[in-house]
Short mmCIF file of C-alpha atoms and ligand atoms in Angstrom, two decimals:
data_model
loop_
_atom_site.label_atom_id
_atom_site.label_comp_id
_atom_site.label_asym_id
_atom_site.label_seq_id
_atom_site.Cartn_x
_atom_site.Cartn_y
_atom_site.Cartn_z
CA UNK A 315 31.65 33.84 -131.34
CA UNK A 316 29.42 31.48 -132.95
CA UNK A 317 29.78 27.47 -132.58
CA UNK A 318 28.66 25.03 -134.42
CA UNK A 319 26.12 26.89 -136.65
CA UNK A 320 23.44 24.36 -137.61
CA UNK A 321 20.80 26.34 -140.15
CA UNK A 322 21.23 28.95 -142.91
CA UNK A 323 18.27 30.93 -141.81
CA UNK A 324 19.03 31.34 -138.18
CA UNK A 325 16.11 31.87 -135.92
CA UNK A 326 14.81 35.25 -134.83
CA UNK A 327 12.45 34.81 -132.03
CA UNK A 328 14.09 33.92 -128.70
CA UNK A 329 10.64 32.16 -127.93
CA UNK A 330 11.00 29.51 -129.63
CA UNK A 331 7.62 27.64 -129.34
CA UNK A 332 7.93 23.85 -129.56
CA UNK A 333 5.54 21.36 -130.03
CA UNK A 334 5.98 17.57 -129.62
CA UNK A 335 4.34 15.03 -131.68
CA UNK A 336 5.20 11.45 -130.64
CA UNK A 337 4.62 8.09 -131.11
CA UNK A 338 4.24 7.54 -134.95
CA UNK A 339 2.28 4.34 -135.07
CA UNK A 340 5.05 1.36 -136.85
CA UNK A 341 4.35 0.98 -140.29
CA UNK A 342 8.04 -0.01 -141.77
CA UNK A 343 9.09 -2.89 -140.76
CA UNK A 344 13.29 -3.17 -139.69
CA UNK A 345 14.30 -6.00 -141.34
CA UNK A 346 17.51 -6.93 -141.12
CA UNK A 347 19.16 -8.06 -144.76
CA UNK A 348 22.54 -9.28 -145.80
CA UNK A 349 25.15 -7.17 -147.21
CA UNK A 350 25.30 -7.54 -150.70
CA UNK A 351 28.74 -8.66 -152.51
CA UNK A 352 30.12 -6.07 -154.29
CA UNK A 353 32.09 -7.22 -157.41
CA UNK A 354 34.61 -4.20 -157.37
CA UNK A 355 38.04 -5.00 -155.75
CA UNK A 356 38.62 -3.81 -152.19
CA UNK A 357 39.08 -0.37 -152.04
CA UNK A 358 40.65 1.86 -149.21
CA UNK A 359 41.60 4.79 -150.92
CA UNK A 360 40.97 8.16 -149.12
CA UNK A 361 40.42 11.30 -151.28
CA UNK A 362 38.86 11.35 -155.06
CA UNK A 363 41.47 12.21 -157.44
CA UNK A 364 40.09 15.84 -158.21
CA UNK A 365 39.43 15.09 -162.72
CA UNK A 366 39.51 18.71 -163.84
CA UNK A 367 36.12 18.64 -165.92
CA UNK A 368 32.81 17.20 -164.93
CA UNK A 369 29.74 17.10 -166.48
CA UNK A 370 26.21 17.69 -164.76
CA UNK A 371 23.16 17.81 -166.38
CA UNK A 372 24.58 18.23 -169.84
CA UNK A 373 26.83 20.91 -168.90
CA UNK A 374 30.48 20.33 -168.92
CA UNK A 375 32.02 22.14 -166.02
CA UNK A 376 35.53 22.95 -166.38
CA UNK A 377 37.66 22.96 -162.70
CA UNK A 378 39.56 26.83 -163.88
CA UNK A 379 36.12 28.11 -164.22
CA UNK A 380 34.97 27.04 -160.68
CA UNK A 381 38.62 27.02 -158.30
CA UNK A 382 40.17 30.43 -159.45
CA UNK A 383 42.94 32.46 -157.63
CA UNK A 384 40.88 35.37 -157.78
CA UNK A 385 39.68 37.70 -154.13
CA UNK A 386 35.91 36.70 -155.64
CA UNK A 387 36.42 33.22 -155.52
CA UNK A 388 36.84 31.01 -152.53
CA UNK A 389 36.11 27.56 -153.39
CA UNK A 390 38.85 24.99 -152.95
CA UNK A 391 39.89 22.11 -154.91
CA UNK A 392 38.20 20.29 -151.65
CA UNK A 393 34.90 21.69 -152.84
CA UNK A 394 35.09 21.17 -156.66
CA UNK A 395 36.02 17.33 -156.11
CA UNK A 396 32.59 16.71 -155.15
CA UNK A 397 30.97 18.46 -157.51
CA UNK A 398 29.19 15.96 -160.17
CA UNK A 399 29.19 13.33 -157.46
CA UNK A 400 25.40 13.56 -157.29
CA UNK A 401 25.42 10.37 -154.58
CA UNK A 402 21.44 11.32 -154.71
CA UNK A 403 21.59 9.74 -158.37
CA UNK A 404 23.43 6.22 -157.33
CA UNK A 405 20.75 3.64 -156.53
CA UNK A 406 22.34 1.68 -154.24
CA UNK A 407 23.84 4.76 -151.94
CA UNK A 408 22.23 5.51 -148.69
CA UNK A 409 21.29 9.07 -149.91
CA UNK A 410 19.86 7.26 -153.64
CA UNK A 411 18.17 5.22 -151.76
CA UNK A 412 16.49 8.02 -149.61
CA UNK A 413 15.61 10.11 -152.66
CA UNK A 414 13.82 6.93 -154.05
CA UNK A 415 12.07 6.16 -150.88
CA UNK A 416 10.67 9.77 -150.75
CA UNK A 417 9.45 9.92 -154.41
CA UNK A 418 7.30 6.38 -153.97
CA UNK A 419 5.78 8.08 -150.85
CA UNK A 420 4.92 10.77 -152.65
CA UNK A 421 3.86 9.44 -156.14
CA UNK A 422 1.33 7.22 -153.93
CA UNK A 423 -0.07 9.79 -152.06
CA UNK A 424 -0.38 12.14 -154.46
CA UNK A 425 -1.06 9.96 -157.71
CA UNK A 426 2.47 10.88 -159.41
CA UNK A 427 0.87 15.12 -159.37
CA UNK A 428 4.97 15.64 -158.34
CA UNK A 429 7.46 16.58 -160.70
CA UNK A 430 10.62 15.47 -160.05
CA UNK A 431 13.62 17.07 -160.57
CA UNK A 432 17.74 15.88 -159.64
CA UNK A 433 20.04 16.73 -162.20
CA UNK A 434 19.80 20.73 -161.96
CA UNK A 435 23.34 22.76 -161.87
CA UNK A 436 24.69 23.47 -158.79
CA UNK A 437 26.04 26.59 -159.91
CA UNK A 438 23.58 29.05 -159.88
CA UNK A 439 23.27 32.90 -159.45
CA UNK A 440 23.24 35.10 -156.35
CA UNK A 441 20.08 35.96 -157.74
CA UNK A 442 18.58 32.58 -157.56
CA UNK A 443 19.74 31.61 -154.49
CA UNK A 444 19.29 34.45 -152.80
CA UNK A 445 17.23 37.23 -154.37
CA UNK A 446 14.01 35.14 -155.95
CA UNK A 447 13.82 33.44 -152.37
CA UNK A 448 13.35 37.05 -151.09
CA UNK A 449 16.74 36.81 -149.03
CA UNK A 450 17.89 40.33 -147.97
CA UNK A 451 20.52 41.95 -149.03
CA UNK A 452 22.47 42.10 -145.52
CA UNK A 453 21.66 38.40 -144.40
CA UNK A 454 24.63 36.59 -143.13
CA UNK A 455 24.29 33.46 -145.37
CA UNK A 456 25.15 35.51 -148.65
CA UNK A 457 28.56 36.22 -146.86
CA UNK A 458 31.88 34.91 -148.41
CA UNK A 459 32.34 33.24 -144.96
CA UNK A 460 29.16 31.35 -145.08
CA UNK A 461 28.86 30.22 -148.82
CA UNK A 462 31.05 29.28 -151.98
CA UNK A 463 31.75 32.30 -154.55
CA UNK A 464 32.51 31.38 -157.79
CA UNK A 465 32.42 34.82 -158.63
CA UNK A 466 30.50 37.83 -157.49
CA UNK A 467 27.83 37.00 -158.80
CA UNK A 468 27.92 33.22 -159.35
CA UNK A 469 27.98 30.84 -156.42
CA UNK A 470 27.42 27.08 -155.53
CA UNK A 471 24.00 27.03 -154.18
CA UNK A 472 24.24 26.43 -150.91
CA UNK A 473 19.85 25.34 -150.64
CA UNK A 474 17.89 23.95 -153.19
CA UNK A 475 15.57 26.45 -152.45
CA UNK A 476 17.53 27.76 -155.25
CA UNK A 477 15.31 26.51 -157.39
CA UNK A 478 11.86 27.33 -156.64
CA UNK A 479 11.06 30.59 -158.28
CA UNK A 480 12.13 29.57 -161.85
CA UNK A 481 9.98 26.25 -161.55
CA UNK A 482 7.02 27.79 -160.51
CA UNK A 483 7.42 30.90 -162.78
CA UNK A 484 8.05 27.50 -165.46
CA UNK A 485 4.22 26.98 -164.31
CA UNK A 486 5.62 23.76 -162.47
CA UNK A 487 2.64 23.87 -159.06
CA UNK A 488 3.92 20.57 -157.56
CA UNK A 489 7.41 19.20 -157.43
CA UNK A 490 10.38 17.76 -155.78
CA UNK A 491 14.40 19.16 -156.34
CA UNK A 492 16.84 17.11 -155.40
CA UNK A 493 20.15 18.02 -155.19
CA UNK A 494 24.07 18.76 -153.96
CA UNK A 495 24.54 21.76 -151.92
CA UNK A 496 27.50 23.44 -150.39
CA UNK A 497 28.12 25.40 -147.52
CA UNK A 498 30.99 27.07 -145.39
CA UNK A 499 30.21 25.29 -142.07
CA UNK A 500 31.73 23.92 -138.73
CA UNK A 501 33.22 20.39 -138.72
CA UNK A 502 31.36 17.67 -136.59
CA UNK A 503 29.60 14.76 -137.11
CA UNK A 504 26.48 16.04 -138.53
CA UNK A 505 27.71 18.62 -140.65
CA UNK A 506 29.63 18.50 -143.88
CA UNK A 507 30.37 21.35 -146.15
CA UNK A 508 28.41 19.23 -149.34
CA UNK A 509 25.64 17.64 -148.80
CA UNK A 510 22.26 16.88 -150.29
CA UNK A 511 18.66 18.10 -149.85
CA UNK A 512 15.72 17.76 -151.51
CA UNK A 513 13.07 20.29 -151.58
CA UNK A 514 9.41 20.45 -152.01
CA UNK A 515 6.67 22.61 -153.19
CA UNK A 516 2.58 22.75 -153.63
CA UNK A 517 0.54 24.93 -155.13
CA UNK A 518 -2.96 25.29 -153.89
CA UNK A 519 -6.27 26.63 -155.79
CA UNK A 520 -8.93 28.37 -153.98
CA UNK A 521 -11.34 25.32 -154.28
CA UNK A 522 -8.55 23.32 -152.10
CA UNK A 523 -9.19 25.32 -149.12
CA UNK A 524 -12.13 27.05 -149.77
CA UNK A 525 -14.84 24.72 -147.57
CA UNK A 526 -12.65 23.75 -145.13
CA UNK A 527 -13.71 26.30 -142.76
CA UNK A 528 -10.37 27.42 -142.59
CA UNK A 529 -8.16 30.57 -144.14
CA UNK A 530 -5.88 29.38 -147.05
CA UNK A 531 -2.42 30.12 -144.61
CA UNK A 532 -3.68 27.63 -141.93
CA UNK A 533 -5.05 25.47 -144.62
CA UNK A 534 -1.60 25.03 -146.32
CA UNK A 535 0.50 25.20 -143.07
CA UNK A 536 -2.23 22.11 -141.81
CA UNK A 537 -1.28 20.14 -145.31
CA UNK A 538 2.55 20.57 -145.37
CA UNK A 539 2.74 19.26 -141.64
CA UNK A 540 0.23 16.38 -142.50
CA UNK A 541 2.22 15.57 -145.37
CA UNK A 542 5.70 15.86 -143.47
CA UNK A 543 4.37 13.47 -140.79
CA UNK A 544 2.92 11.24 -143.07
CA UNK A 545 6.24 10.99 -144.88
CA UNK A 546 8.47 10.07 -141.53
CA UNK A 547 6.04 7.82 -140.43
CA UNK A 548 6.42 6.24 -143.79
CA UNK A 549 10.12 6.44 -143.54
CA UNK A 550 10.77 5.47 -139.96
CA UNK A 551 7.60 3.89 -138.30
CA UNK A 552 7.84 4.60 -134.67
CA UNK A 553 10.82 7.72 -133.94
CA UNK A 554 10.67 10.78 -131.58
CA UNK A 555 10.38 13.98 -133.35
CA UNK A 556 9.12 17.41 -132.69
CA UNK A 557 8.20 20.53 -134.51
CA UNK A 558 10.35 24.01 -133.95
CA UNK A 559 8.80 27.50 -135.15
CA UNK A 560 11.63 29.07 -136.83
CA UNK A 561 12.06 31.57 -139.66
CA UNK A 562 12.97 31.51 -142.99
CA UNK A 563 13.13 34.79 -145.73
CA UNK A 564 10.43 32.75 -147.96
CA UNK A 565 7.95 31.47 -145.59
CA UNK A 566 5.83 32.46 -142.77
CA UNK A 567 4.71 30.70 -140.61
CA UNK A 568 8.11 28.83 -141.26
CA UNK A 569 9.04 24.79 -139.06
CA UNK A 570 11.69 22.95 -138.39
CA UNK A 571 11.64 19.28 -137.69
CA UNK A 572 13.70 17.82 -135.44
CA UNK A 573 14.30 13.91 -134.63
CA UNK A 574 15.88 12.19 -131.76
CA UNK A 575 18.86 10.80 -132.60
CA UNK A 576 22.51 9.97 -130.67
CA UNK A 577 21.27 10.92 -127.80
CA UNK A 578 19.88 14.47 -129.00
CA UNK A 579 17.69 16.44 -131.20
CA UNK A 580 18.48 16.49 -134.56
CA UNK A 581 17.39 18.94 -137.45
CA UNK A 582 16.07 17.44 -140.13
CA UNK A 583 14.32 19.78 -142.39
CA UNK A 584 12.87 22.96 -142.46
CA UNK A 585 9.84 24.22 -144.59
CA UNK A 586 6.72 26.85 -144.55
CA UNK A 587 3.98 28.70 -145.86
CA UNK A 588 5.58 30.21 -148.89
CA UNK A 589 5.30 34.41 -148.77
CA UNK A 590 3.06 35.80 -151.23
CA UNK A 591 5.53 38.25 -152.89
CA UNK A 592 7.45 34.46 -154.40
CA UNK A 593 4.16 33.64 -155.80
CA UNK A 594 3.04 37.12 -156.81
CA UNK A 595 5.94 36.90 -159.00
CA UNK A 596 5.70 33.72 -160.67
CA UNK A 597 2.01 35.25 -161.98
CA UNK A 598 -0.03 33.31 -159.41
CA UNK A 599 -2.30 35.79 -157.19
CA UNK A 600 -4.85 33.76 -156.09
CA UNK A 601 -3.11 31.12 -154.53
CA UNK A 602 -1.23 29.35 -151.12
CA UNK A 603 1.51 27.21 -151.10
CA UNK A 604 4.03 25.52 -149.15
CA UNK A 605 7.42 24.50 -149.40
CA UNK A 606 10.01 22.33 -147.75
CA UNK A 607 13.59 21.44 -147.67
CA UNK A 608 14.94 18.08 -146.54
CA UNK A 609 18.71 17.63 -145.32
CA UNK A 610 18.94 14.22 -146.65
CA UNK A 611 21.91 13.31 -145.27
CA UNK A 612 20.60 14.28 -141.50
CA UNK A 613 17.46 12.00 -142.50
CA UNK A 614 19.29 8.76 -144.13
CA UNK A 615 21.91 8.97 -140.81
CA UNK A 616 18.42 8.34 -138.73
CA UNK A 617 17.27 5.73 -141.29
CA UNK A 618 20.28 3.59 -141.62
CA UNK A 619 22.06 4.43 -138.42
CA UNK A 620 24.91 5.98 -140.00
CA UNK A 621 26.74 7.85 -137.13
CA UNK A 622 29.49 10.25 -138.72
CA UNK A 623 28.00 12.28 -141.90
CA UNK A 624 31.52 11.98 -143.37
CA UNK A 625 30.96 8.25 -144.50
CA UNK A 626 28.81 9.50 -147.08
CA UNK A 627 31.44 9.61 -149.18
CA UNK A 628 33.55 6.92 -148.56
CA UNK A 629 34.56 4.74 -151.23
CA UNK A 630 35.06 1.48 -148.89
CA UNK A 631 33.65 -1.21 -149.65
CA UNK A 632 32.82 -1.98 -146.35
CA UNK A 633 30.50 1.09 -146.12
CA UNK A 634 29.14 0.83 -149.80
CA UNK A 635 28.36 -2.89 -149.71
CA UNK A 636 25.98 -2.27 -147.00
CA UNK A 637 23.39 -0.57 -148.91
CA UNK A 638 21.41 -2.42 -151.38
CA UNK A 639 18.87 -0.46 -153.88
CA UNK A 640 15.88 -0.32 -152.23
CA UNK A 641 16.15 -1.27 -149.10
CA UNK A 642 14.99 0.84 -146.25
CA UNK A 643 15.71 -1.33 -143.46
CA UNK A 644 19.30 -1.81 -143.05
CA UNK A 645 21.52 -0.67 -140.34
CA UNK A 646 24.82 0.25 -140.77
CA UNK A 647 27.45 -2.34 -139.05
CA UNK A 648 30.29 -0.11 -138.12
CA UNK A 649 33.11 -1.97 -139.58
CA UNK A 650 35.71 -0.50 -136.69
CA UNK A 651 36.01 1.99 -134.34
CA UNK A 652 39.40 3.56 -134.73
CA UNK A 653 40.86 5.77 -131.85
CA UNK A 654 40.44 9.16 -132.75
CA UNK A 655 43.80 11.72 -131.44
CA UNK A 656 42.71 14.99 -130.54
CA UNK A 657 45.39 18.08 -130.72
CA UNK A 658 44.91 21.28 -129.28
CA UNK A 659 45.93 24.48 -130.49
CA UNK A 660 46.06 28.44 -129.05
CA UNK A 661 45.94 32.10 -130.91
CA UNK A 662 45.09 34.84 -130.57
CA UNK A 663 42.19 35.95 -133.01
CA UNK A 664 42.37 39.07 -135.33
CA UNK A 665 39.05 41.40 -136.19
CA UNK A 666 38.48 38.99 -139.62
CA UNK A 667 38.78 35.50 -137.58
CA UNK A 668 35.99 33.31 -138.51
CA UNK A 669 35.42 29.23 -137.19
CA UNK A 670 34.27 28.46 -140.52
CA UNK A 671 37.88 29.70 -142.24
CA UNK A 672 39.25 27.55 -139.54
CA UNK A 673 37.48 24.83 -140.75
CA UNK A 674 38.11 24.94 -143.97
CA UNK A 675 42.27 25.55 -143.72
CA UNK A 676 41.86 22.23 -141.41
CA UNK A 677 39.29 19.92 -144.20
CA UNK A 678 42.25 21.14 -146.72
CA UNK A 679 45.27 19.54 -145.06
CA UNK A 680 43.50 16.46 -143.75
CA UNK A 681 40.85 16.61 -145.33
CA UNK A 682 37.91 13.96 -144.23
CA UNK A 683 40.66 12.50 -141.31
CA UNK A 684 39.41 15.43 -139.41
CA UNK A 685 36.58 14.23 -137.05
CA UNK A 686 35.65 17.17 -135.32
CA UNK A 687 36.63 21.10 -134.60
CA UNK A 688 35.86 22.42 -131.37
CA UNK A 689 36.11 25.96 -129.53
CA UNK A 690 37.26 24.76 -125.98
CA UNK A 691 38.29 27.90 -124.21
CA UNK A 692 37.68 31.12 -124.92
CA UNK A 693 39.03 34.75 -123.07
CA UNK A 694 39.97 38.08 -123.61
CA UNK A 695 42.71 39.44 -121.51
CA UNK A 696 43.39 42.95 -120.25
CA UNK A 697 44.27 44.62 -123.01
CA UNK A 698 41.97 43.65 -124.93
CA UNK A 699 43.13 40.42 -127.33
CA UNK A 700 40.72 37.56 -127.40
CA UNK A 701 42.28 33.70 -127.52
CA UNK A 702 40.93 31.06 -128.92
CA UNK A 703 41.68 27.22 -128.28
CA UNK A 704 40.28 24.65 -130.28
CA UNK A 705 40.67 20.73 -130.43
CA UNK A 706 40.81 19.05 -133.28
CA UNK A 707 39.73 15.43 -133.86
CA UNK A 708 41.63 13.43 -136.17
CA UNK A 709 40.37 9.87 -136.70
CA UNK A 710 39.80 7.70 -139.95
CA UNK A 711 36.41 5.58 -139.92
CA UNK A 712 38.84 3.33 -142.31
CA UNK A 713 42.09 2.76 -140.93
CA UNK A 714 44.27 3.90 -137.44
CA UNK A 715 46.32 7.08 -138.16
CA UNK A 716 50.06 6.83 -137.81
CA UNK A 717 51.49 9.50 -134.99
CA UNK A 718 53.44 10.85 -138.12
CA UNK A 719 50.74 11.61 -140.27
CA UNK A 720 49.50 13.60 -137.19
CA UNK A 721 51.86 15.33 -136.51
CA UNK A 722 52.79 16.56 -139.67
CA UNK A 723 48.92 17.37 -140.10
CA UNK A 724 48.95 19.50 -136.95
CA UNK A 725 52.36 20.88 -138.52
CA UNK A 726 50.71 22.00 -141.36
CA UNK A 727 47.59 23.52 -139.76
CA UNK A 728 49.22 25.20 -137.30
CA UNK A 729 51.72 26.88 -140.08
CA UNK A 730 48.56 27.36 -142.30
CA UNK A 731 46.08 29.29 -139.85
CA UNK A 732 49.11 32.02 -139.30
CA UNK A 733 49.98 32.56 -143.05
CA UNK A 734 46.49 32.14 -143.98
CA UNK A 735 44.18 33.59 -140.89
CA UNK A 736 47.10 35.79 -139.66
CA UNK A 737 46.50 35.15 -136.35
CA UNK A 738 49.01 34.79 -133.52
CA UNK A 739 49.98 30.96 -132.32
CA UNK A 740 50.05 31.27 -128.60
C1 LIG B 1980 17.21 25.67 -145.72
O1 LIG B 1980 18.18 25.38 -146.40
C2 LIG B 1980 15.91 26.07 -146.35
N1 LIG B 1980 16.12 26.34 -147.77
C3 LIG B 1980 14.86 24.98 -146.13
C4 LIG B 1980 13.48 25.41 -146.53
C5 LIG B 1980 13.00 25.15 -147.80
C6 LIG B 1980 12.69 26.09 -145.63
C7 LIG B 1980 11.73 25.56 -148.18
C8 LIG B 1980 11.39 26.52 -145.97
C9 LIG B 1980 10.95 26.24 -147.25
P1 LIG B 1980 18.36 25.05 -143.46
O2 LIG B 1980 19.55 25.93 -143.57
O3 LIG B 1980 17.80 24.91 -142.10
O4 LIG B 1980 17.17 25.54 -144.36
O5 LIG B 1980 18.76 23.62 -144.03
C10 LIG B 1980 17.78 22.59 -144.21
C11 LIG B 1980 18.30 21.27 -143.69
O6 LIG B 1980 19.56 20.93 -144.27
C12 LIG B 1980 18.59 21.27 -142.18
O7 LIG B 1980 17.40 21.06 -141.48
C13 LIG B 1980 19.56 20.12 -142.05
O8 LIG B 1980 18.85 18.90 -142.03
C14 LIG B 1980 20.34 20.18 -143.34
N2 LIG B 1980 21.67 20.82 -143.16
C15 LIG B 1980 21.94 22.14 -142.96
N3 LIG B 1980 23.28 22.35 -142.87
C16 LIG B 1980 23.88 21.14 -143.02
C17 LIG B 1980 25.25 20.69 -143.07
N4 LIG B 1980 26.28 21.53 -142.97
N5 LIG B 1980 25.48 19.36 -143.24
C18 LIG B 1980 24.44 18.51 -143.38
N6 LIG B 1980 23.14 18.86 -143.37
C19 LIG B 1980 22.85 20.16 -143.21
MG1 LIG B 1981 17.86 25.05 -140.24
#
């Protein structure tokens, strides 16, 4: 049984090679500033009211067409809620003020050559997500247990890899996609089934690498991590990070950057050589590039100190006031630690039991009260059945839970996973 799955494109090689780079010399300064006054009443409301139509990008997106009672369709009126959010688009939101820090770092290192791109659909085709980024057929990710159908051939993009191969074959050869994407995943602090990533790609000519002495792969894969460097040095100064060889469908040599944070590594992005077959097909033959996708969320948690990925999306003002546009240097204050209550819960599992349906029958009774959702014993007795026990977290960054609303949350989950997941409650 899997835990906590952490990357789409899980790694292949059991040697994983890693190489440490340390010591980034300072160059942002931590200032501390003052929270800015927000003029909006107090606010402690929980959820979004889910509005049944949303428009992104000029589209209007009507809630039937997306949450459907249909065996192709799995997302949940959870999911669609978020959708049209675009927190990458507010200025003065941690994840805003991410995107804006990344695009000045690149429009001054690479004189504004980067097209820029955040208000593209997040309802794309299988094709786009998965076939143009060479994806195969059997890969787990394009599972209904791993990403949101829409239909069966229409699904919320869960990378903005998504992306790429209609920008380039748009003759786009440098630019940045930023953007909401959504993914079946476990529950913890650093994962959230939304959240936001921005990816990048660069098109070389042979005159780039041509004269350096070195063949155009080791040429790009030399640039991206240059570039990658250059940009967390210019976000964070002085952090502890390392580089992972990993593997992704589009890319070879494909990395993975990982930062210490909370007392252990956390992955931050991944990105690559791009495989020649992406840019065969977007008409270009005689060149090298290299992509990259940021989590932005796992990158702006690093950057303002922002310990639970779920405050993202809070609408208290005692989170949002914190964040000013434009200002890198804050820390997050945590407002109050609230006690979290943890509940534990038996079954035994059936042949189609999956953590991440779990998950997702727990986010949609409590919704963003649930903390955490952890395997904690696991066996398989004589005959041949296989329990389960998992403890759930329930705590509010916001408020203390009453024992009531507990209670009738567990209530509710534990009726839920044996109508919904069949399984037996032990
Ligand atoms: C990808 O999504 C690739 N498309 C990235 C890429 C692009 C590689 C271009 C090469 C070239 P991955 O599944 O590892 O890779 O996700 C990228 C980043 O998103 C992770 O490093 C992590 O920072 C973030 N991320 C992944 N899952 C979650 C989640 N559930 N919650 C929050 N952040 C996540
Ligand atoms: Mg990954």
């Amino acid at each position: 049984m899997a835990m906590a799955v952490t990357t789409l494109f899980p790694k292949i090689s059991p040697l994983v090679h890693k190489t440490c780079f340390r010591n980034f010399i300072a160059s942002v300064s931590f200032a501390t500033f003052a929270p800015a006054v927000s003029a909006d009443k107090p606010r402690h409301k929980w959820r979004q009211p889910v509005v049944s139509l949303v428009e992104i990008g000029g589209v209007k997106i009507d809630k039937n067409d997306v949450v459907r009672d249909d065996p192709t369709n799995n997302v949940p009126d959870t999911i669609f809620s978020k959708l049209g959010m675009q927190l990458h688009r507010r200025d003065k939101h941690p994840i805003g003020i991410l995107k804006n820090a990344i695009y000045s770092y690149f429009d001054n290192n690479y004189q504004n050559k980067f097209d820029k791109f955040d208000d593209l659909c997040p309802i794309v085709s299988v094709k786009q997500n998965f076939d143009d980024v060479l994806v195969p057929a059997d890969h787990v990710s394009r599972s209904y247990n791993d990403t949101y159908y829409i239909d069966s051939q229409t699904i919320l993009r869960c990378h903005t890899s998504a992306h790429q191969a209609e920008l380039l074959r748009k003759g786009h050869t440098h630019f940045l996609v930023t953007g909401d994407v959504y993914r079946r995943d476990s529950i913890d602090a650093t994962h959230y089934p939304v959240f936001h990533q921005m990816e990048g790609v660069r098109v070389f000519e042979p005159n780039d690498w041509e004269g350096s002495g070195m063949d155009s792969t080791s040429y790009a894969a030399a640039d991206l991590k240059k570039c990658l460097e250059g940009l967390a040095c210019h976000l964070f100064g002085a952090v502890e990070m390392r580089w992972v060889d990993t593997y992704f469908p589009f890319t070879n040599p494909s990395f993975e950057l990982e930062i210490y944070f909370q007392e252990k590594w956390l992955e931050v992005l991944g990105c690559g050589v791009t495989e020649q077959e992406i840019l065969k097909r977007s008409g270009k033959v005689n060149n090298v590039a290299w992509a990259f996708g940021l989590g932005l969320e796992r990158l702006a948690m690093v950057l303002f100190e922002i310990p639970d990925i779920r405050l993202f999306w809070s609408a208290d003002e005692r989170f949002t006031s914190q964040f000013s546009s434009g200002q890198l240097g804050v820390k997050f204050k945590s407002f109050s630690k609230y006690p979290p209550c943890y509940k534990d819960m038996s079954f035994w599992i059936n042949d189609s039991f999956t953590e991440n349906n779990l998950c997702e029958v727990v986010r949609g009774i409590a919704g963003d009260l649930v903390e955490e959702v952890q395997l904690i014993d696991n066996f398989t007795n004589k005959k041949g059945m296989t329990s389960h026990c998992y403890r759930i977290a329930y705590r509010s960054m916001e408020r203390s839970l009453t024992d009531d609303e507990i209670n009738d949350f567990q209530w509710r989950v534990r009726e839920q996973v044996e109508t919904k997941l069949k399984v037996v409650l032990r």
